[in-house]
Tab-separated table of C-alpha atoms in Angstrom:
chain	number	residue	atom	x	y	z
A	249	MET	CA	92.460	-53.137	-60.065
A	250	ARG	CA	91.774	-49.709	-61.592
A	251	ARG	CA	90.942	-51.106	-65.037
A	252	SER	CA	88.714	-53.803	-63.601
A	253	LEU	CA	86.898	-51.186	-61.501
A	254	PHE	CA	86.262	-49.193	-64.690
A	255	LEU	CA	84.878	-52.362	-66.269
A	256	ALA	CA	82.544	-53.040	-63.315
A	257	ALA	CA	81.411	-49.394	-63.339
A	258	GLY	CA	80.894	-49.461	-67.105
A	259	LEU	CA	78.743	-52.589	-66.891
A	260	LEU	CA	76.628	-51.279	-64.005
A	261	ILE	CA	76.086	-47.904	-65.673
A	262	GLY	CA	75.832	-49.357	-69.192
A	263	SER	CA	72.981	-51.674	-68.197
A	264	PHE	CA	70.717	-48.729	-67.383
A	265	PRO	CA	70.287	-47.280	-70.924
A	266	VAL	CA	69.398	-50.800	-72.108
A	267	PHE	CA	66.679	-50.911	-69.444
A	268	VAL	CA	65.393	-47.447	-70.426
A	269	VAL	CA	65.163	-48.421	-74.107
A	270	ALA	CA	63.410	-51.710	-73.295
A	271	ALA	CA	60.958	-49.933	-70.975
A	272	GLN	CA	60.100	-47.418	-73.722
A	273	PHE	CA	58.824	-50.200	-75.946
A	274	HIS	CA	56.891	-52.054	-73.234
A	275	PRO	CA	53.190	-51.300	-72.772
A	276	HIS	CA	52.426	-49.823	-69.358
A	277	GLU	CA	49.140	-47.977	-69.715
A	278	ALA	CA	46.915	-50.727	-68.296
A	279	ASP	CA	47.018	-51.656	-64.593
A	280	PRO	CA	48.931	-54.979	-64.589
A	281	LYS	CA	46.583	-56.345	-61.919
A	282	ASN	CA	43.649	-55.829	-64.249
A	283	HIS	CA	44.309	-58.930	-66.331
A	284	LEU	CA	41.484	-58.358	-68.797
A	285	LEU	CA	42.762	-54.918	-69.775
A	286	SER	CA	46.463	-55.703	-69.696
A	287	PHE	CA	46.069	-58.960	-71.671
A	288	THR	CA	44.047	-57.120	-74.305
A	289	GLN	CA	46.796	-54.543	-74.603
A	290	TYR	CA	49.547	-57.181	-74.787
A	291	ALA	CA	47.668	-59.110	-77.490
A	292	HIS	CA	47.776	-56.057	-79.745
A	293	TRP	CA	51.439	-55.339	-79.074
A	294	SER	CA	54.224	-56.051	-81.533
A	295	GLY	CA	57.966	-56.414	-80.963
A	296	TRP	CA	57.315	-58.356	-77.732
A	297	THR	CA	60.114	-60.916	-78.134
A	298	ALA	CA	62.792	-58.316	-78.940
A	299	ASP	CA	61.661	-56.054	-76.113
A	300	HIS	CA	61.897	-58.808	-73.500
A	301	LEU	CA	65.205	-60.014	-74.865
A	302	LEU	CA	66.460	-56.462	-74.249
A	303	PHE	CA	65.228	-56.625	-70.645
A	304	PHE	CA	67.128	-59.878	-70.228
A	305	VAL	CA	70.282	-58.280	-71.694
A	306	TYR	CA	69.886	-55.448	-69.136
A	307	TRP	CA	69.886	-57.962	-66.289
A	308	ALA	CA	72.771	-59.949	-67.778
A	309	ILE	CA	74.928	-56.805	-68.079
A	310	ALA	CA	74.078	-55.616	-64.547
A	311	LEU	CA	74.855	-59.054	-63.099
A	312	ALA	CA	78.131	-59.171	-65.042
A	313	GLY	CA	78.966	-55.834	-63.392
A	314	VAL	CA	78.241	-57.312	-59.961
A	315	VAL	CA	80.414	-60.374	-60.660
A	316	VAL	CA	83.293	-58.229	-61.969
A	317	LEU	CA	83.036	-56.047	-58.846
A	318	ILE	CA	83.211	-59.113	-56.575
A	319	ASP	CA	86.247	-60.276	-58.554
A	320	VAL	CA	87.890	-56.830	-58.379
A	321	LEU	CA	87.847	-57.031	-54.580
A	322	ASP	CA	90.326	-59.904	-55.059
A	323	LEU	CA	89.243	-61.990	-52.069
A	324	ARG	CA	90.570	-65.502	-52.462
A	325	ASN	CA	90.984	-66.799	-48.892
A	326	GLY	CA	89.237	-66.858	-45.572
A	327	ILE	CA	85.661	-65.931	-44.740
A	328	ALA	CA	85.765	-63.031	-47.193
A	329	GLY	CA	86.824	-65.372	-50.007
A	330	THR	CA	83.989	-67.747	-49.113
A	331	VAL	CA	81.451	-64.899	-49.080
A	332	ALA	CA	82.778	-63.738	-52.467
A	333	ARG	CA	82.240	-67.229	-53.921
A	334	LEU	CA	78.748	-67.431	-52.462
A	335	GLY	CA	78.041	-64.024	-54.013
A	336	ILE	CA	79.111	-65.245	-57.436
A	337	VAL	CA	76.942	-68.377	-57.136
A	338	ALA	CA	73.983	-66.213	-56.018
A	339	ALA	CA	74.549	-63.905	-59.020
A	340	GLY	CA	74.573	-66.953	-61.331
A	341	ALA	CA	71.329	-68.248	-59.828
A	342	THR	CA	69.827	-64.751	-60.258
A	343	LEU	CA	70.761	-64.849	-63.947
A	344	VAL	CA	68.969	-68.190	-64.351
A	345	LEU	CA	65.831	-66.774	-62.684
A	346	SER	CA	66.112	-63.674	-64.903
A	347	ALA	CA	66.151	-65.918	-67.974
A	348	MET	CA	63.108	-67.787	-66.640
A	349	ARG	CA	61.316	-64.515	-65.944
A	350	PHE	CA	61.737	-63.259	-69.472
A	351	LEU	CA	61.080	-66.567	-71.184
A	352	VAL	CA	57.746	-66.636	-69.363
A	353	ASP	CA	56.943	-62.958	-69.887
A	354	GLY	CA	58.520	-62.659	-73.335
A	355	VAL	CA	57.253	-65.889	-74.882
A	356	VAL	CA	54.664	-67.836	-72.852
A	357	LEU	CA	52.506	-64.902	-71.735
A	358	LYS	CA	52.400	-63.377	-75.219
A	359	ARG	CA	51.348	-66.665	-76.837
A	360	ALA	CA	48.783	-67.260	-74.105
A	361	VAL	CA	47.170	-63.803	-74.486
A	362	ASP	CA	47.232	-64.096	-78.297
A	363	ALA	CA	45.496	-67.486	-78.056
A	364	TRP	CA	42.919	-66.015	-75.662
A	365	ALA	CA	42.250	-62.973	-77.844
A	366	SER	CA	41.657	-65.130	-80.939
A	367	ALA	CA	39.801	-68.024	-79.254
A	368	PRO	CA	36.148	-68.823	-80.036
A	369	ALA	CA	33.717	-67.816	-77.275
A	370	ALA	CA	33.415	-71.387	-75.961
A	371	GLU	CA	37.162	-71.503	-75.312
A	372	GLN	CA	37.621	-68.013	-73.906
A	373	ALA	CA	37.429	-68.981	-70.212
A	374	ALA	CA	39.970	-71.793	-70.569
A	375	ARG	CA	42.347	-69.581	-72.560
A	376	PHE	CA	42.014	-66.771	-70.035
A	377	ALA	CA	42.815	-69.175	-67.176
A	378	SER	CA	45.873	-70.287	-69.135
A	379	ALA	CA	47.031	-66.676	-69.651
A	380	GLU	CA	46.522	-65.932	-65.941
A	381	LEU	CA	48.685	-68.932	-65.053
A	382	ALA	CA	51.437	-67.464	-67.248
A	383	ARG	CA	51.027	-64.083	-65.508
A	384	TRP	CA	51.319	-65.706	-62.058
A	385	MET	CA	54.387	-67.564	-63.273
A	386	GLU	CA	55.880	-64.222	-64.328
A	387	GLU	CA	55.139	-62.719	-60.896
A	388	ALA	CA	56.595	-65.778	-59.165
A	389	THR	CA	59.858	-65.684	-61.108
A	390	ILE	CA	60.246	-61.921	-60.538
A	391	SER	CA	59.657	-62.546	-56.831
A	392	TYR	CA	62.372	-65.199	-56.476
A	393	GLN	CA	64.719	-63.428	-58.894
A	394	SER	CA	64.426	-60.408	-56.578
A	395	PHE	CA	65.116	-62.497	-53.462
A	396	LEU	CA	68.232	-63.921	-55.103
A	397	PHE	CA	69.440	-60.534	-56.354
A	398	GLY	CA	68.766	-59.035	-52.915
A	399	ILE	CA	70.915	-61.751	-51.327
A	400	THR	CA	73.643	-61.147	-53.961
A	401	LEU	CA	73.714	-57.394	-53.265
A	402	ILE	CA	73.759	-57.912	-49.489
A	403	LEU	CA	76.707	-60.338	-49.778
A	404	LEU	CA	78.545	-57.832	-52.006
A	405	ALA	CA	77.715	-54.995	-49.594
A	406	GLY	CA	79.166	-57.045	-46.735
A	407	LEU	CA	82.399	-57.519	-48.685
A	408	VAL	CA	82.676	-53.822	-49.581
A	409	LEU	CA	82.017	-52.715	-45.990
A	410	TRP	CA	84.398	-55.315	-44.552
A	411	THR	CA	87.351	-54.774	-46.840
A	412	ALA	CA	86.903	-51.069	-47.756
A	413	ARG	CA	88.690	-51.748	-51.037
A	414	VAL	CA	86.153	-49.436	-52.637
A	415	PRO	CA	84.447	-46.577	-50.738
A	416	ARG	CA	82.241	-47.864	-47.918
A	417	THR	CA	79.419	-45.531	-48.976
A	418	LEU	CA	78.903	-47.835	-51.945
A	419	GLY	CA	78.587	-50.743	-49.523
A	420	TYR	CA	75.740	-48.969	-47.712
A	421	LEU	CA	74.068	-48.242	-51.050
A	422	LEU	CA	74.396	-51.892	-52.067
A	423	ALA	CA	72.988	-53.029	-48.724
A	424	ALA	CA	70.006	-50.676	-49.123
A	425	GLY	CA	69.522	-51.974	-52.670
A	426	GLY	CA	69.658	-55.556	-51.415
A	427	VAL	CA	66.974	-54.921	-48.785
A	428	ASP	CA	64.907	-53.101	-51.410
A	429	TYR	CA	65.016	-56.159	-53.685
A	430	LEU	CA	63.950	-58.407	-50.785
A	431	VAL	CA	60.944	-56.086	-50.323
A	432	ILE	CA	60.171	-56.273	-54.062
A	433	GLY	CA	60.350	-60.070	-53.893
A	434	TRP	CA	57.953	-60.153	-50.956
A	435	ILE	CA	55.398	-57.805	-52.579
A	436	LEU	CA	55.465	-59.717	-55.886
A	437	GLY	CA	55.021	-63.033	-54.097
A	438	GLU	CA	52.251	-61.823	-51.830
A	439	VAL	CA	50.166	-59.542	-54.068
A	440	GLY	CA	51.690	-59.648	-57.549
A	441	LEU	CA	52.322	-56.644	-59.782
A	442	ALA	CA	50.533	-54.318	-57.374
A	443	PRO	CA	50.980	-50.521	-56.967
A	444	GLN	CA	52.817	-50.944	-53.644
A	445	GLY	CA	55.731	-52.420	-55.617
A	446	ALA	CA	56.184	-49.314	-57.757
A	447	ILE	CA	58.483	-47.261	-55.485
A	448	PRO	CA	60.727	-50.182	-54.420
A	449	SER	CA	61.036	-51.124	-58.117
A	450	ILE	CA	62.147	-47.607	-59.097
A	451	VAL	CA	64.658	-47.576	-56.229
A	452	GLY	CA	65.961	-50.994	-57.318
A	453	GLU	CA	66.393	-49.896	-60.908
A	454	LEU	CA	68.445	-46.874	-59.782
A	455	VAL	CA	70.744	-48.623	-57.298
A	456	THR	CA	73.040	-50.374	-59.786
A	457	PRO	CA	73.750	-47.345	-62.030
A	458	ILE	CA	74.318	-45.116	-58.972
A	459	VAL	CA	76.778	-47.647	-57.530
A	460	GLY	CA	78.372	-47.775	-61.003
A	461	LEU	CA	78.813	-43.994	-60.979
A	462	GLY	CA	80.383	-44.166	-57.513
A	463	LEU	CA	82.790	-46.835	-58.739
A	464	LEU	CA	83.647	-44.760	-61.796
A	465	ILE	CA	84.570	-41.774	-59.617
A	466	ALA	CA	86.547	-44.016	-57.243
A	467	ALA	CA	88.444	-45.597	-60.138
A	468	TRP	CA	89.100	-42.197	-61.678
A	469	ARG	CA	90.652	-40.985	-58.433
A	470	MET	CA	92.877	-44.039	-58.118
A	471	PRO	CA	96.516	-43.597	-58.996
A	472	ARG	CA	97.349	-44.950	-62.421
A	473	PRO	CA	99.533	-48.078	-62.480
A	474	GLY	CA	103.145	-47.136	-61.864
A	475	SER	CA	102.359	-43.799	-60.202
A	476	MET	CA	102.554	-43.169	-56.430
A	477	GLY	CA	99.249	-42.692	-54.673
A	478	GLY	CA	96.953	-43.389	-51.769
A	479	THR	CA	94.168	-45.831	-51.181
A	480	LEU	CA	90.518	-45.747	-52.042
A	481	LYS	CA	89.455	-45.493	-48.434
B	215	MET	CA	93.105	-63.055	-43.905
B	216	ASN	CA	90.071	-61.673	-42.123
B	217	GLY	CA	89.805	-64.167	-39.312
B	218	ILE	CA	90.469	-67.417	-41.168
B	219	HIS	CA	93.708	-69.252	-40.624
B	220	ALA	CA	95.862	-70.006	-43.597
B	221	SER	CA	95.692	-73.773	-43.804
B	222	PRO	CA	98.717	-75.444	-42.292
B	223	SER	CA	100.662	-78.253	-43.950
B	224	ASP	CA	101.663	-81.623	-42.618
B	225	ALA	CA	105.121	-83.109	-42.571
B	226	GLU	CA	104.918	-84.114	-46.238
B	227	GLY	CA	103.928	-80.613	-47.265
B	228	ARG	CA	100.332	-81.518	-48.069
B	229	SER	CA	97.777	-78.812	-47.377
B	230	GLU	CA	95.084	-79.601	-44.796
B	231	ALA	CA	91.416	-78.741	-44.832
B	232	ASP	CA	90.461	-75.329	-43.521
B	233	ARG	CA	89.169	-75.925	-39.965
B	234	THR	CA	87.096	-72.737	-39.763
B	235	GLY	CA	85.606	-73.444	-43.169
B	236	LEU	CA	84.640	-76.959	-42.049
B	237	ILE	CA	82.975	-75.569	-38.918
B	238	VAL	CA	81.048	-72.961	-40.934
B	239	ALA	CA	79.995	-75.613	-43.490
B	240	GLY	CA	78.811	-77.980	-40.738
B	241	ALA	CA	76.889	-75.205	-38.978
B	242	LEU	CA	75.183	-74.134	-42.228
B	243	MET	CA	74.158	-77.716	-43.056
B	244	VAL	CA	72.603	-78.185	-39.610
B	245	ALA	CA	70.961	-74.726	-39.617
B	246	GLY	CA	69.426	-75.427	-43.042
B	247	LEU	CA	67.611	-78.492	-41.701
B	248	VAL	CA	66.410	-76.723	-38.541
B	249	LEU	CA	64.882	-73.926	-40.618
B	250	LEU	CA	63.385	-76.439	-43.054
B	251	MET	CA	61.707	-78.213	-40.123
B	252	VAL	CA	60.213	-74.886	-38.981
B	253	ALA	CA	58.834	-74.241	-42.488
B	254	THR	CA	57.464	-77.789	-42.672
B	255	LEU	CA	55.551	-77.287	-39.401
B	256	PHE	CA	53.537	-74.526	-41.054
B	257	HIS	CA	52.973	-76.346	-44.367
B	258	PRO	CA	49.598	-78.075	-44.721
B	259	GLY	CA	49.772	-81.833	-45.060
B	260	GLY	CA	47.463	-84.797	-44.803
B	261	PRO	CA	45.953	-85.921	-48.092
B	262	ASP	CA	47.952	-87.862	-50.671
B	263	PRO	CA	49.690	-85.080	-52.652
B	264	ASN	CA	48.866	-86.934	-55.880
B	265	ASN	CA	45.154	-86.548	-55.039
B	266	HIS	CA	44.922	-83.102	-56.568
B	267	ALA	CA	41.300	-82.285	-55.743
B	268	ALA	CA	41.797	-82.946	-52.004
B	269	THR	CA	45.237	-81.313	-51.863
B	270	PHE	CA	44.195	-78.185	-53.776
B	271	ALA	CA	41.154	-77.715	-51.520
B	272	LEU	CA	43.471	-77.877	-48.489
B	273	TYR	CA	45.980	-75.438	-50.018
B	274	ALA	CA	43.217	-72.967	-50.867
B	275	LYS	CA	42.285	-72.783	-47.156
B	276	SER	CA	45.907	-72.315	-46.065
B	277	THR	CA	47.249	-68.924	-44.948
B	278	GLY	CA	50.813	-67.637	-44.694
B	279	TRP	CA	51.724	-69.516	-47.874
B	280	THR	CA	54.207	-66.936	-49.278
B	281	ALA	CA	56.118	-66.642	-45.982
B	282	ASP	CA	56.217	-70.400	-45.455
B	283	HIS	CA	57.713	-71.045	-48.883
B	284	LEU	CA	60.139	-68.157	-48.508
B	285	VAL	CA	61.408	-69.742	-45.271
B	286	GLN	CA	61.778	-73.047	-47.163
B	287	PHE	CA	63.839	-71.221	-49.775
B	288	VAL	CA	66.071	-69.598	-47.146
B	289	ALA	CA	66.576	-73.034	-45.546
B	290	GLU	CA	67.550	-74.603	-48.878
B	291	ALA	CA	69.832	-71.646	-49.703
B	292	ILE	CA	71.609	-72.035	-46.321
B	293	SER	CA	72.110	-75.767	-46.971
B	294	ALA	CA	73.439	-75.020	-50.477
B	295	ALA	CA	75.822	-72.420	-49.000
B	296	GLY	CA	77.012	-75.111	-46.565
B	297	LEU	CA	77.883	-77.428	-49.464
B	298	ILE	CA	79.759	-74.650	-51.312
B	299	VAL	CA	81.715	-73.707	-48.185
B	300	LEU	CA	82.571	-77.389	-47.648
B	301	PHE	CA	83.807	-77.789	-51.246
B	302	TYR	CA	86.269	-74.919	-50.765
B	303	ALA	CA	87.149	-75.775	-47.157
B	304	LEU	CA	88.685	-79.061	-48.365
B	305	LYS	CA	91.481	-76.908	-49.860
B	306	LEU	CA	92.088	-79.313	-52.697
B	307	PRO	CA	95.140	-78.919	-54.923
B	308	ASP	CA	95.050	-77.799	-58.564
B	309	GLY	CA	94.338	-80.356	-61.247
B	310	MET	CA	91.543	-82.913	-61.243
B	311	PRO	CA	90.423	-82.312	-57.618
B	312	LYS	CA	90.071	-78.556	-58.203
B	313	LEU	CA	88.149	-79.211	-61.440
B	314	ALA	CA	85.799	-81.496	-59.503
B	315	VAL	CA	85.320	-78.714	-56.923
B	316	ARG	CA	84.385	-76.220	-59.641
B	317	ALA	CA	81.997	-78.662	-61.319
B	318	GLY	CA	80.421	-79.423	-57.947
B	319	VAL	CA	79.965	-75.748	-57.087
B	320	VAL	CA	78.361	-75.077	-60.491
B	321	SER	CA	76.037	-78.018	-59.871
B	322	VAL	CA	75.050	-76.579	-56.467
B	323	GLY	CA	74.418	-73.187	-58.152
B	324	VAL	CA	72.181	-74.831	-60.762
B	325	GLY	CA	70.428	-76.735	-57.978
B	326	LEU	CA	69.859	-73.474	-56.068
B	327	ALA	CA	68.349	-71.808	-59.160
B	328	LEU	CA	66.031	-74.802	-59.637
B	329	VAL	CA	65.064	-74.704	-55.954
B	330	ALA	CA	64.167	-71.006	-56.373
B	331	ALA	CA	62.159	-71.774	-59.524
B	332	GLY	CA	60.371	-74.677	-57.835
B	333	LEU	CA	59.445	-72.627	-54.788
B	334	ALA	CA	58.364	-69.727	-57.001
B	335	VAL	CA	55.884	-72.098	-58.644
B	336	ASP	CA	54.854	-73.771	-55.381
B	337	GLY	CA	54.860	-70.624	-53.242
B	338	VAL	CA	53.177	-68.252	-55.677
B	339	VAL	CA	51.718	-69.795	-58.844
B	340	LEU	CA	50.113	-72.893	-57.319
B	341	LYS	CA	48.472	-70.928	-54.492
B	342	ARG	CA	46.963	-68.382	-56.912
B	343	ALA	CA	45.816	-71.173	-59.226
B	344	VAL	CA	44.078	-73.179	-56.457
B	345	ASP	CA	42.513	-70.009	-55.035
B	346	ALA	CA	41.152	-69.184	-58.518
B	347	TRP	CA	39.829	-72.771	-58.870
B	348	VAL	CA	38.022	-72.702	-55.522
B	349	SER	CA	36.380	-69.335	-56.200
B	350	ALA	CA	35.582	-69.957	-59.913
B	351	PRO	CA	31.968	-70.225	-61.121
B	352	ASP	CA	30.916	-73.774	-62.055
B	353	ALA	CA	31.312	-73.152	-65.786
B	354	GLU	CA	34.982	-72.282	-65.279
B	355	LYS	CA	35.861	-74.920	-62.670
B	356	ALA	CA	37.284	-77.455	-65.129
B	357	ALA	CA	39.529	-74.895	-66.829
B	358	ARG	CA	40.775	-73.574	-63.472
B	359	PHE	CA	41.455	-77.104	-62.190
B	360	ALA	CA	43.442	-77.880	-65.350
B	361	SER	CA	45.384	-74.689	-64.794
B	362	ALA	CA	46.171	-75.610	-61.163
B	363	GLU	CA	47.283	-79.087	-62.267
B	364	THR	CA	49.693	-77.499	-64.769
B	365	ALA	CA	51.195	-75.498	-61.897
B	366	ARG	CA	51.492	-78.688	-59.818
B	367	TRP	CA	53.242	-80.511	-62.662
B	368	LEU	CA	55.656	-77.598	-63.066
B	369	GLU	CA	56.427	-77.814	-59.340
B	370	GLU	CA	57.063	-81.562	-59.707
B	371	ALA	CA	59.283	-80.960	-62.751
B	372	PHE	CA	61.466	-78.428	-60.912
B	373	THR	CA	61.640	-80.689	-57.849
B	374	SER	CA	62.735	-83.552	-60.092
B	375	TYR	CA	65.579	-81.662	-61.786
B	376	GLN	CA	66.685	-79.961	-58.577
B	377	GLY	CA	67.112	-83.493	-57.229
B	378	PHE	CA	69.348	-84.429	-60.169
B	379	ALA	CA	71.502	-81.270	-59.853
B	380	LEU	CA	71.913	-81.475	-56.077
B	381	GLY	CA	72.391	-85.237	-56.212
B	382	ALA	CA	75.262	-84.863	-58.675
B	383	ALA	CA	76.856	-82.144	-56.508
B	384	LEU	CA	76.601	-84.251	-53.341
B	385	ILE	CA	78.088	-87.316	-55.022
B	386	ALA	CA	81.002	-85.206	-56.333
B	387	LEU	CA	81.565	-83.820	-52.824
B	388	ALA	CA	81.311	-87.294	-51.280
B	389	ALA	CA	83.817	-88.697	-53.775
B	390	LEU	CA	86.286	-85.893	-53.012
B	391	ILE	CA	86.031	-86.494	-49.261
B	392	VAL	CA	86.383	-90.283	-49.566
B	393	TRP	CA	89.245	-89.871	-52.061
B	394	THR	CA	91.276	-87.231	-50.217
B	395	ALA	CA	90.187	-87.848	-46.594
B	396	ARG	CA	90.382	-84.136	-45.850
B	397	ALA	CA	87.295	-84.607	-43.749
B	398	PRO	CA	86.359	-87.846	-41.937
B	399	ARG	CA	85.420	-90.457	-44.564
B	400	PRO	CA	82.073	-91.399	-42.946
B	401	ILE	CA	80.957	-87.847	-43.757
B	402	GLY	CA	81.647	-88.629	-47.409
B	403	VAL	CA	79.561	-91.802	-47.097
B	404	LEU	CA	76.658	-89.842	-45.552
B	405	LEU	CA	76.843	-87.259	-48.349
B	406	ALA	CA	76.899	-90.045	-50.954
B	407	LEU	CA	73.705	-91.443	-49.400
B	408	ALA	CA	72.141	-87.971	-49.610
B	409	GLY	CA	73.203	-87.641	-53.254
B	410	PHE	CA	71.739	-91.050	-54.045
B	411	GLY	CA	68.538	-90.019	-52.224
B	412	PHE	CA	68.280	-86.848	-54.291
B	413	LEU	CA	68.827	-88.727	-57.581
B	414	VAL	CA	66.205	-91.359	-56.752
B	415	THR	CA	63.742	-88.688	-55.543
B	416	GLY	CA	64.351	-86.745	-58.764
B	417	TRP	CA	63.550	-89.843	-60.800
B	418	ILE	CA	60.415	-90.799	-58.831
B	419	VAL	CA	58.982	-87.266	-58.836
B	420	GLY	CA	59.697	-86.937	-62.575
B	421	GLU	CA	58.125	-90.307	-63.301
B	422	SER	CA	55.095	-90.367	-60.994
B	423	GLY	CA	54.871	-87.052	-59.115
B	424	PHE	CA	54.755	-86.788	-55.338
B	425	ALA	CA	54.146	-90.516	-55.008
B	426	PRO	CA	54.586	-92.436	-51.695
B	427	GLU	CA	57.665	-94.290	-53.050
B	428	ARG	CA	59.635	-91.044	-52.824
B	429	VAL	CA	59.370	-90.813	-49.034
B	430	ILE	CA	62.387	-92.933	-48.019
B	431	PRO	CA	64.821	-91.493	-50.598
B	432	THR	CA	63.590	-87.997	-49.659
B	433	TYR	CA	64.363	-88.665	-45.978
B	434	LEU	CA	67.851	-89.829	-47.021
B	435	ALA	CA	68.352	-86.657	-49.081
B	436	VAL	CA	67.051	-84.315	-46.386
B	437	PHE	CA	68.505	-85.847	-43.200
B	438	SER	CA	71.928	-87.173	-44.293
B	439	PRO	CA	73.538	-83.753	-44.989
B	440	PRO	CA	72.692	-82.251	-41.550
B	441	ILE	CA	73.911	-85.436	-39.813
B	442	ALA	CA	77.112	-85.121	-41.869
B	443	GLY	CA	77.167	-81.419	-40.929
B	444	ALA	CA	76.887	-82.181	-37.201
B	445	TRP	CA	79.648	-84.792	-37.510
B	446	LEU	CA	81.822	-82.299	-39.381
B	447	LEU	CA	81.142	-79.612	-36.798
B	448	ILE	CA	82.103	-81.863	-33.880
B	449	SER	CA	85.221	-83.321	-35.571
B	450	ALA	CA	86.464	-79.933	-36.680
B	451	TRP	CA	85.751	-78.427	-33.277
B	452	ARG	CA	87.567	-81.196	-31.373
B	453	MET	CA	90.645	-81.353	-33.592
B	454	PRO	CA	91.931	-77.803	-33.776
B	455	HIS	CA	95.503	-78.548	-34.751
B	456	ARG	CA	95.374	-81.988	-36.314
B	457	LYS	CA	94.374	-83.351	-39.640
B	458	LEU	CA	90.758	-84.404	-39.837
B	459	ASN	CA	91.299	-87.659	-41.668
B	460	GLY	CA	91.853	-89.533	-38.383
């Protein structure tokens, strides 16, 4: 269990630097709700595909960490085993929505804004409508990706709190993170990439690495295989 | 552990289905439909959904769109959870049956992701697109209508493939129940009908959109699983210590 906990912790913490690097190369000066300004900025941006691929890798690593953590809890039977399986399915569905999010943002939106920026005047309105559709698609996939990830974290939190196989504090953190992602999903669905989503998004980005750090400490304190020791409670 | 009985064995040493799991699965399948009915009450209806101009005008006037589609998603997620719980509650042995369980669960997971994608398009993209069409100046109307139609076609595409994924999962589950009789066989027949309904709906929606021909197969797909769930719930509840293959 100790080695697997290290792996889960490493994945949850390791995803964060990938996110930070990807965010560094993403334009964020223009208000994302101001489509005219943000599309103009995106149309002049290079390295778009690689940047969004990196964002997808961040999500894939974080979700792998979540799945490894569910597996580490070693729940095969009963209600807990069922919840663990549902958590893994929810994590898989989140990964699919993450892929959709970045294929829209990383490919469709860029091509749509490029086509708009280079279109003759007679075509500008149609191209702009097309780019806005891509933007709404991006917001929609982030919204439902967040709902699914929120559900995944809440299921995992329930397992951690129920079994106490890792410190319960991490369960509370995961539950708070899950609710936070549900809030993000709601805001994105209702009003799009609006300023009210900024704080929940920052909280969401910090939850997984903080849980990873907690797991790392818990694993570190565990007795090594073969030695005598206590529990993680 | 944790409140669920280890599944007992019969005289020949065969493992039985997990009674608590069957009850939970049945309850989830029924609850999913109840919640779906609530969401449907708040969804605008009336014009032929393939008449885009009339439908989009109605959608543009609708309020509470995000919440309504989120409730639909929760309902579908609860139903999908019911199917997953039922797959595992059958307690099938290793080998081909277990492989079929895994394939079925993956298919439900894919179906759930497609449901989320479809409702993301329907619940967010389509509403913004029809709102933009209604409020666009005349010179932009055609472009905005084309844009809203693209969103509608995306919704139809996701609905179509979610039907194929969930249909395959339901038919796998039905076959396992009919084959092993770890739950009453009529439940397997009901789930097979639902799977067939999903497959046919997927085909019709992919071929001709939200056309009237899809109505009967859609009713089969939507209503058979909760009826099977209620049956499962009652049989599992009434037979606490016996096998459920009566």
